[in-house]
XYZ file of C-alpha atoms in Angstrom:
530
model
C -32.911 38.085 34.101
C -36.066 38.789 36.133
C -37.199 36.713 39.117
C -40.055 35.249 37.031
C -37.550 34.154 34.403
C -35.391 32.578 37.109
C -38.363 30.584 38.369
C -39.215 29.463 34.853
C -35.610 28.428 34.270
C -35.765 26.226 37.366
C -38.965 24.573 36.110
C -37.354 23.888 32.734
C -34.202 22.388 34.243
C -33.360 18.652 34.081
C -32.551 17.314 37.568
C -29.882 14.988 36.103
C -27.717 17.314 34.017
C -28.927 20.532 35.759
C -29.358 22.227 32.395
C -32.370 23.306 30.329
C -34.194 20.314 28.871
C -33.008 18.764 25.604
C -35.698 16.565 23.986
C -37.744 16.412 27.234
C -39.578 13.156 28.120
C -41.955 12.383 30.995
C -41.921 9.346 33.268
C -45.187 7.628 34.387
C -44.718 9.328 37.787
C -44.961 12.775 36.095
C -41.363 14.017 36.275
C -39.481 15.385 33.283
C -35.914 14.733 32.126
C -33.727 15.012 29.044
C -34.260 11.882 26.984
C -30.507 11.140 26.753
C -30.049 11.702 30.524
C -32.838 9.277 31.428
C -31.628 6.616 28.974
C -28.110 6.911 30.379
C -29.403 6.437 33.933
C -31.331 3.317 33.003
C -28.519 1.834 30.903
C -26.217 1.912 33.937
C -28.776 0.388 36.316
C -30.306 -3.028 36.883
C -33.786 -1.493 37.243
C -35.770 1.392 35.768
C -36.705 4.011 38.335
C -37.317 7.745 38.405
C -34.045 9.623 39.173
C -36.077 12.250 41.093
C -38.645 10.367 43.234
C -37.025 6.894 42.931
C -40.294 5.203 41.879
C -39.463 1.876 40.244
C -41.163 0.705 37.035
C -41.672 -3.012 36.413
C -41.337 -2.477 32.668
C -39.111 0.046 31.000
C -41.407 2.878 29.819
C -41.557 3.720 26.114
C -40.235 7.281 26.169
C -41.951 9.826 23.910
C -40.693 13.392 23.531
C -42.997 15.901 25.229
C -43.522 18.212 22.262
C -45.449 20.867 24.259
C -42.686 21.106 26.851
C -40.058 21.199 24.099
C -41.818 24.205 22.503
C -41.864 26.012 25.881
C -38.112 25.342 26.219
C -37.456 26.706 22.717
C -39.462 29.887 23.414
C -37.663 30.376 26.726
C -34.252 30.007 25.095
C -35.196 32.471 22.340
C -36.279 34.975 24.986
C -33.068 34.499 26.974
C -30.943 34.945 23.846
C -32.879 38.062 22.861
C -32.588 39.642 26.336
C -28.862 38.917 26.425
C -28.207 40.483 23.014
C -30.481 43.572 23.324
C -29.198 46.961 24.581
C -31.760 48.502 26.946
C -32.575 52.174 27.493
C -30.579 53.718 30.354
C -33.363 56.268 31.103
C -36.370 53.963 31.486
C -37.158 53.356 35.152
C -39.773 50.578 35.497
C -39.888 48.443 32.381
C -36.785 49.142 30.360
C -37.339 49.282 26.620
C -34.971 48.332 23.876
C -32.488 51.145 23.040
C -32.679 52.711 19.586
C -29.442 54.765 19.679
C -26.440 55.403 21.899
C -25.050 58.964 22.325
C -21.260 59.163 22.511
C -21.279 62.594 24.167
C -23.907 61.704 26.735
C -22.495 58.167 27.009
C -26.090 56.979 27.315
C -28.373 54.630 25.361
C -31.933 55.829 24.586
C -35.175 54.142 23.596
C -37.316 55.782 20.923
C -39.203 57.927 23.491
C -36.172 59.185 25.398
C -34.224 59.777 22.156
C -36.779 62.425 21.080
C -34.898 65.448 22.621
C -31.770 64.550 20.593
C -33.851 64.834 17.451
C -35.491 68.139 18.488
C -33.188 70.271 20.684
C -30.559 72.092 18.514
C -27.600 71.491 20.869
C -28.507 67.817 21.345
C -28.954 67.364 17.612
C -25.179 67.991 17.285
C -24.370 64.987 19.482
C -22.784 61.953 17.930
C -25.348 59.140 17.752
C -24.610 55.509 16.839
C -26.285 52.116 16.898
C -26.858 51.029 20.495
C -23.928 49.337 22.222
C -23.472 47.981 25.729
C -19.798 48.893 26.078
C -20.171 52.561 25.173
C -17.033 53.518 27.123
C -14.984 51.632 24.512
C -16.025 54.339 22.044
C -14.865 57.241 24.301
C -11.305 58.587 24.532
C -10.165 57.842 28.089
C -7.751 60.797 28.006
C -9.994 63.559 26.665
C -13.460 62.140 27.414
C -14.439 62.728 23.797
C -15.875 60.354 21.168
C -13.343 58.288 19.224
C -14.288 59.691 15.843
C -10.964 59.358 14.016
C -8.632 56.533 13.039
C -4.825 56.870 13.045
C -3.334 54.754 10.282
C 0.190 55.184 11.603
C -0.648 53.668 14.996
C -3.660 51.668 13.793
C -5.846 52.955 16.633
C -8.953 55.068 17.226
C -8.509 58.627 18.523
C -10.604 61.713 19.327
C -10.265 65.152 17.699
C -8.193 66.429 20.669
C -5.650 63.631 20.141
C -4.672 65.225 16.790
C -3.161 68.157 18.696
C -0.986 65.829 20.785
C 0.746 62.539 20.108
C -0.971 62.069 16.730
C -0.371 65.623 15.423
C 1.745 64.561 12.410
C -0.009 61.228 11.819
C -2.373 60.265 9.019
C -5.837 60.396 10.502
C -9.205 59.806 8.881
C -12.855 59.743 10.004
C -13.781 56.387 11.446
C -16.732 56.102 9.027
C -14.419 56.499 6.034
C -11.853 54.078 7.433
C -14.569 51.597 8.382
C -15.980 51.844 4.856
C -12.510 51.166 3.455
C -12.068 48.223 5.803
C -15.478 46.952 4.864
C -14.567 47.153 1.162
C -11.378 45.234 1.896
C -13.309 42.676 3.895
C -15.843 42.271 1.093
C -12.987 41.666 -1.355
C -11.366 39.249 1.073
C -14.689 37.507 1.603
C -15.110 37.224 -2.144
C -11.610 35.780 -2.424
C -12.290 33.370 0.435
C -15.573 32.278 -1.150
C -13.739 31.751 -4.428
C -11.081 29.721 -2.608
C -13.830 27.656 -0.994
C -15.403 26.995 -4.384
C -12.000 26.147 -5.869
C -11.325 23.684 -3.094
C -14.789 22.169 -3.352
C -14.167 21.638 -7.066
C -10.725 20.266 -6.257
C -12.229 17.819 -3.784
C -14.764 16.779 -6.397
C -11.970 16.328 -8.933
C -9.930 14.308 -6.440
C -12.927 12.108 -5.591
C -13.692 11.626 -9.278
C -10.046 10.848 -9.966
C -9.986 8.458 -7.000
C -13.117 6.700 -8.257
C -11.644 6.390 -11.751
C -8.323 5.225 -10.364
C -10.068 2.686 -8.143
C -12.086 1.439 -11.099
C -8.980 1.264 -13.295
C -7.048 -0.439 -10.508
C -9.754 -3.061 -10.116
C -9.715 -3.623 -13.874
C -5.915 -3.773 -13.858
C -5.962 -6.200 -10.942
C -8.512 -8.411 -12.654
C -6.577 -8.325 -15.924
C -3.306 -8.917 -14.075
C -4.691 -11.897 -12.197
C -6.076 -13.320 -15.423
C -2.820 -12.852 -17.334
C -0.568 -14.185 -14.601
C -2.953 -17.060 -13.947
C -2.865 -17.840 -17.658
C 0.926 -17.663 -17.564
C 1.136 -20.011 -14.598
C -1.415 -22.389 -16.113
C 0.706 -22.554 -19.260
C 3.792 -23.318 -17.195
C 1.959 -25.984 -15.187
C 0.407 -27.508 -18.331
C 3.778 -27.748 -20.076
C 5.303 -29.127 -16.900
C 2.556 -31.748 -16.678
C 3.035 -32.677 -20.336
C 6.771 -33.000 -19.769
C 6.273 -35.228 -16.726
C 3.740 -37.358 -18.604
C 6.140 -37.661 -21.534
C 8.972 -38.762 -19.256
C 6.650 -41.161 -17.435
C 5.514 -42.757 -20.717
C 9.127 -43.046 -21.843
C 10.043 -44.683 -18.562
C 7.129 -47.146 -18.750
C 7.985 -48.086 -22.368
C 11.626 -48.644 -21.436
C 10.649 -50.747 -18.410
C 8.288 -52.860 -20.532
C 10.975 -53.434 -23.160
C 13.540 -54.302 -20.502
C 11.125 -56.728 -18.819
C 10.443 -58.509 -22.116
C 14.158 -58.730 -22.889
C 14.931 -60.124 -19.437
C 12.266 -62.843 -19.892
C 13.737 -63.830 -23.273
C 17.254 -63.921 -21.876
C 16.136 -66.040 -18.900
C 14.476 -68.477 -21.320
C 17.689 -68.764 -23.343
C 19.695 -69.252 -20.134
C 17.410 -72.172 -19.238
C 17.868 -73.730 -22.692
C 21.629 -73.218 -22.588
C 21.858 -74.846 -19.153
C 20.024 -77.893 -20.532
C 22.471 -78.025 -23.503
C 25.390 -77.654 -21.102
C 24.112 -80.583 -19.012
C 23.750 -82.751 -22.109
C 27.217 -81.852 -23.307
C 28.689 -82.575 -19.880
C 27.122 -86.054 -19.942
C 28.542 -86.823 -23.386
C 31.976 -85.542 -22.417
C 32.148 -87.990 -19.531
C 30.954 -91.097 -21.464
C 33.363 -93.778 -22.802
C 30.821 -95.204 -25.183
C 32.413 -94.460 -28.563
C 29.334 -95.695 -30.444
C 27.177 -93.159 -28.556
C 29.598 -90.356 -29.323
C 29.550 -91.161 -33.009
C 25.762 -91.220 -33.117
C 25.165 -87.748 -31.557
C 23.378 -85.007 -33.500
C 25.939 -82.927 -35.415
C 24.244 -79.749 -34.158
C 25.569 -80.513 -30.671
C 29.116 -80.045 -31.942
C 28.529 -76.375 -32.809
C 27.394 -73.340 -30.760
C 23.642 -73.204 -30.203
C 21.534 -70.825 -32.238
C 20.343 -67.788 -30.142
C 18.614 -64.490 -30.863
C 20.782 -61.409 -31.161
C 20.832 -59.593 -27.793
C 20.270 -55.841 -28.295
C 22.646 -53.361 -26.725
C 21.345 -51.987 -23.408
C 22.250 -48.313 -23.012
C 22.537 -46.908 -19.479
C 23.010 -43.340 -20.704
C 20.279 -40.821 -19.797
C 20.774 -38.921 -23.095
C 17.298 -39.788 -24.329
C 15.660 -38.270 -21.240
C 17.883 -35.202 -21.338
C 17.039 -34.629 -24.991
C 13.379 -35.134 -24.216
C 13.702 -32.634 -21.368
C 15.386 -30.125 -23.662
C 12.670 -30.506 -26.279
C 9.987 -30.057 -23.613
C 11.756 -26.983 -22.216
C 11.967 -25.571 -25.745
C 8.212 -26.094 -26.144
C 7.677 -24.472 -22.761
C 9.898 -21.560 -23.798
C 7.921 -21.019 -27.010
C 4.624 -21.160 -25.130
C 5.790 -18.696 -22.515
C 7.250 -16.364 -25.139
C 3.773 -16.094 -26.599
C 2.344 -15.341 -23.167
C 4.987 -12.780 -22.219
C 3.541 -10.119 -24.455
C 4.070 -6.403 -24.136
C 0.982 -6.176 -21.914
C 2.281 -8.780 -19.434
C 5.720 -7.152 -19.215
C 4.099 -3.762 -18.634
C 2.000 -5.201 -15.815
C 5.074 -6.713 -14.178
C 6.918 -3.402 -14.533
C 4.122 -1.649 -12.634
C 5.431 -3.393 -9.506
C 8.907 -1.882 -9.934
C 10.815 -1.222 -6.710
C 13.976 0.735 -5.979
C 16.793 -1.736 -5.284
C 20.129 -0.675 -3.771
C 23.088 -2.993 -3.107
C 24.019 -3.691 0.525
C 27.803 -3.202 1.018
C 27.707 -5.181 4.293
C 26.874 -8.335 2.301
C 29.329 -7.849 -0.605
C 32.175 -10.352 -1.067
C 35.619 -8.667 -0.790
C 36.299 -9.262 -4.500
C 33.223 -7.251 -5.511
C 33.407 -3.505 -6.146
C 30.185 -1.508 -5.624
C 29.458 1.945 -7.049
C 28.907 4.856 -4.664
C 25.182 4.950 -5.439
C 24.805 1.217 -4.789
C 23.432 0.515 -8.280
C 26.448 -1.236 -9.900
C 28.649 -4.214 -9.008
C 31.663 -5.718 -10.772
C 34.369 -8.290 -9.965
C 37.633 -6.563 -9.094
C 39.990 -9.592 -9.164
C 41.731 -8.150 -6.076
C 40.507 -8.993 -2.604
C 39.695 -5.885 -0.562
C 40.356 -5.548 3.152
C 36.811 -5.365 4.513
C 35.353 -6.019 7.992
C 34.143 -9.596 8.459
C 30.497 -8.617 8.765
C 28.187 -11.542 9.726
C 26.034 -10.817 6.661
C 29.013 -10.788 4.244
C 29.668 -13.590 1.717
C 33.228 -14.881 2.259
C 33.652 -17.557 -0.451
C 31.216 -16.801 -3.276
C 31.347 -13.438 -5.092
C 27.795 -12.406 -4.200
C 25.949 -9.355 -2.877
C 22.341 -8.750 -1.788
C 19.990 -5.814 -2.061
C 19.387 -3.723 1.052
C 15.617 -4.011 0.855
C 13.762 -7.194 1.804
C 10.204 -8.088 0.759
C 7.769 -10.213 2.759
C 4.547 -9.891 0.751
C 2.955 -8.700 -2.476
C 4.669 -8.345 -5.834
C 7.912 -6.641 -6.792
C 10.009 -6.233 -9.921
C 13.471 -4.923 -10.824
C 15.711 -4.865 -13.907
C 19.453 -5.520 -14.209
C 21.706 -4.766 -17.175
C 24.117 -7.672 -17.864
C 25.441 -6.435 -21.198
C 29.108 -7.221 -21.858
C 29.404 -10.004 -19.263
C 30.358 -13.638 -19.873
C 29.259 -14.820 -16.443
C 26.674 -13.728 -13.896
C 23.975 -15.011 -11.557
C 20.789 -13.168 -10.657
C 17.533 -13.649 -8.750
C 16.192 -13.575 -5.191
C 17.143 -15.411 -1.992
C 15.640 -15.842 1.423
C 17.160 -14.010 4.374
C 18.497 -17.101 6.189
C 20.746 -18.419 3.369
C 24.300 -19.526 4.193
C 26.826 -16.799 3.479
C 29.998 -18.379 4.796
C 31.919 -21.111 3.031
C 30.714 -23.111 0.038
C 27.135 -22.443 -1.002
C 24.640 -24.784 -2.650
C 22.368 -22.866 -5.010
C 18.829 -24.291 -5.259
C 15.276 -23.443 -4.152
C 15.653 -25.968 -1.321
C 18.577 -23.892 -0.045
C 16.727 -20.586 -0.443
C 17.991 -19.540 -3.922
C 15.768 -18.777 -6.912
C 18.305 -17.759 -9.530
C 19.346 -18.059 -13.168
C 22.898 -17.682 -14.471
C 25.152 -17.305 -17.493
C 28.216 -19.551 -17.599
C 31.084 -19.640 -20.100
C 29.617 -16.799 -22.155
C 26.795 -18.824 -23.773
C 25.502 -21.383 -21.246
C 22.295 -20.252 -19.539
C 21.087 -22.255 -16.553
C 18.293 -22.282 -13.989
C 19.529 -23.410 -10.579
C 17.112 -26.168 -9.622
C 19.644 -28.379 -7.828
C 21.036 -29.686 -10.146
C 20.869 -26.869 -12.693
C 18.864 -27.096 -15.917
C 20.188 -25.755 -19.205
C 18.072 -23.050 -20.829
C 17.750 -22.647 -24.575
C 17.437 -18.920 -25.295
C 16.931 -17.576 -28.790
C 18.698 -14.293 -28.049
C 21.322 -13.268 -25.513
C 19.669 -11.089 -22.837
C 21.199 -7.650 -22.335
C 18.756 -6.585 -19.627
C 17.030 -9.098 -17.322
C 13.777 -8.402 -15.485
C 13.060 -10.217 -12.201
C 9.434 -10.488 -11.057
C 8.232 -12.002 -7.758
C 4.688 -12.742 -6.603
C 5.213 -13.640 -2.936
C 1.741 -15.046 -2.230
C 1.579 -17.052 -5.490
C 5.082 -18.485 -4.986
C 6.278 -17.247 -8.387
C 9.755 -16.021 -9.401
C 9.938 -15.194 -13.106
C 12.809 -13.953 -15.287
C 12.408 -12.227 -18.639
C 14.504 -10.640 -21.374
C 13.348 -7.012 -21.224
C 14.576 -5.986 -24.685
C 13.004 -8.887 -26.613
C 10.082 -9.230 -24.137
C 10.707 -12.975 -24.006
C 10.536 -15.377 -21.107
C 13.745 -16.813 -19.639
C 12.557 -19.056 -16.806
C 9.983 -19.249 -13.982
C 10.001 -20.953 -10.596
C 6.373 -21.817 -9.763
C 4.551 -23.315 -6.793
C 7.185 -22.102 -4.333
C 6.480 -21.459 -0.652
C 7.969 -18.280 0.844
C 7.999 -17.836 4.619
C 10.856 -15.329 5.006
C 11.898 -11.989 3.603
C 13.224 -12.240 0.036
C 16.247 -10.162 -1.028
C 17.497 -9.372 -4.560
C 20.635 -11.430 -5.317
C 23.578 -10.588 -7.600
C 26.755 -12.466 -8.449
C 29.374 -11.043 -10.829
C 31.781 -13.727 -12.061
C 35.559 -13.144 -12.448
C 36.635 -10.944 -15.353
C 38.182 -13.786 -17.400
C 41.030 -11.635 -18.796
C 38.781 -8.643 -19.296
C 35.917 -10.465 -21.066
C 33.534 -9.863 -18.154
C 34.812 -6.563 -16.750
C 31.483 -4.791 -17.380
C 29.410 -4.226 -14.225
C 25.955 -5.555 -13.445
C 23.759 -2.425 -13.282
C 20.423 -2.013 -11.512
C 18.646 0.211 -14.023
C 15.493 2.362 -13.730
C 12.368 0.646 -15.005
C 10.769 2.242 -18.065
C 7.338 0.895 -19.006
C 7.429 -0.899 -22.335
């Protein structure tokens, strides 16, 4: 770079970053800086002053880019880039011109004027000319001082003609122009392939984005539909529950009113009977025979009273009412648990594996952790703190603390089982009370045909068909645990309005075999969308 260019570079240099201006701006005092440099200085200072002369400004100046100075900077940079990339003539003395060709034999670069002898003199016309290069020695054989005109494919290197009489005598050699042309053809093919790969990936990205948009849209629709369906399901449960409670309340009020009326009537009769008893007592203690003979004959017989109805203390009426209400609830929920609802629950399927550290010693687990059966013989197992020691139960390995999850269990061939979810902190040692208050949300089969929901105390369930495969669905945030018969797509029971604050774990209990009647295992089966 010439001395004049050096001076210009200094004039176009920001005194903050010490580099050529970027988006130059001028301060009121006349000094120039990069806009970003000046803003950075003022942002880190309590006052606005010129970084060069330190003049302070009472109001922060409104900085405008100096377009004229920016154009000068751009022209200067273009000139610098051009001078750095150009190969200059090695012969020119004062003002060197741009080289037109480089001669490999002369190892010199020539401008158009000084190249003229190579185009005119016969001996010079035989010299090897090429596009001008700065590093011309890289094109000369260092051993023979001859142009590297050949390419050795065996050694993948450039050589001169004298090299073919030495180390490369038996090698495959070709003119550099031919080899370069071949390489260029290969590069063009590679470039074409790369461009095609770029286009393929651009299309793939577009497809992925389109698929993602569609999936997001479908997911939003699915979520909306799911919320609507499950909300409808829960509303139906709550409505039936409300109707049941109202029915029981009305029954209770009617019974209380009837009892109150009966008590009043009985108290009235007691009063009348006491008066009769007093009168009779007086007559029994009199010695006036005439008075005794003149008494009303009705006093000599038992008084006339109303028949007192039998008062039943049995709760059978309420239980029957409860059963009828549960049957109505069952029918309502069966209508709601359509194929669409079951499919939506199945979309939240999770992979459940049994945890051997929690299994009671009587239980036998399969190697893959997907089956459990009662073995009738107590195994010698370590007394793990998580292990059940009295009740034949086992938990899943995986716990869930949010969202929704679903799993299916085959109970075919069993006369007794219990299934559901429990919270992590349940009691595992000694006798266990099974209820939501104790951290259990479970249903069970007892004595081959008795289905119960463990509410504490348990409630009998009236099922139209015997489930062979039970689905368990949990919505943690909504406080819902729902059981369904997968094969018939019918509802079994739902715990609603629960409050979960701990991890929930899948729960399994396989009852004793009962002389082989219940020897079949409980099997965690893969979920197949219905």
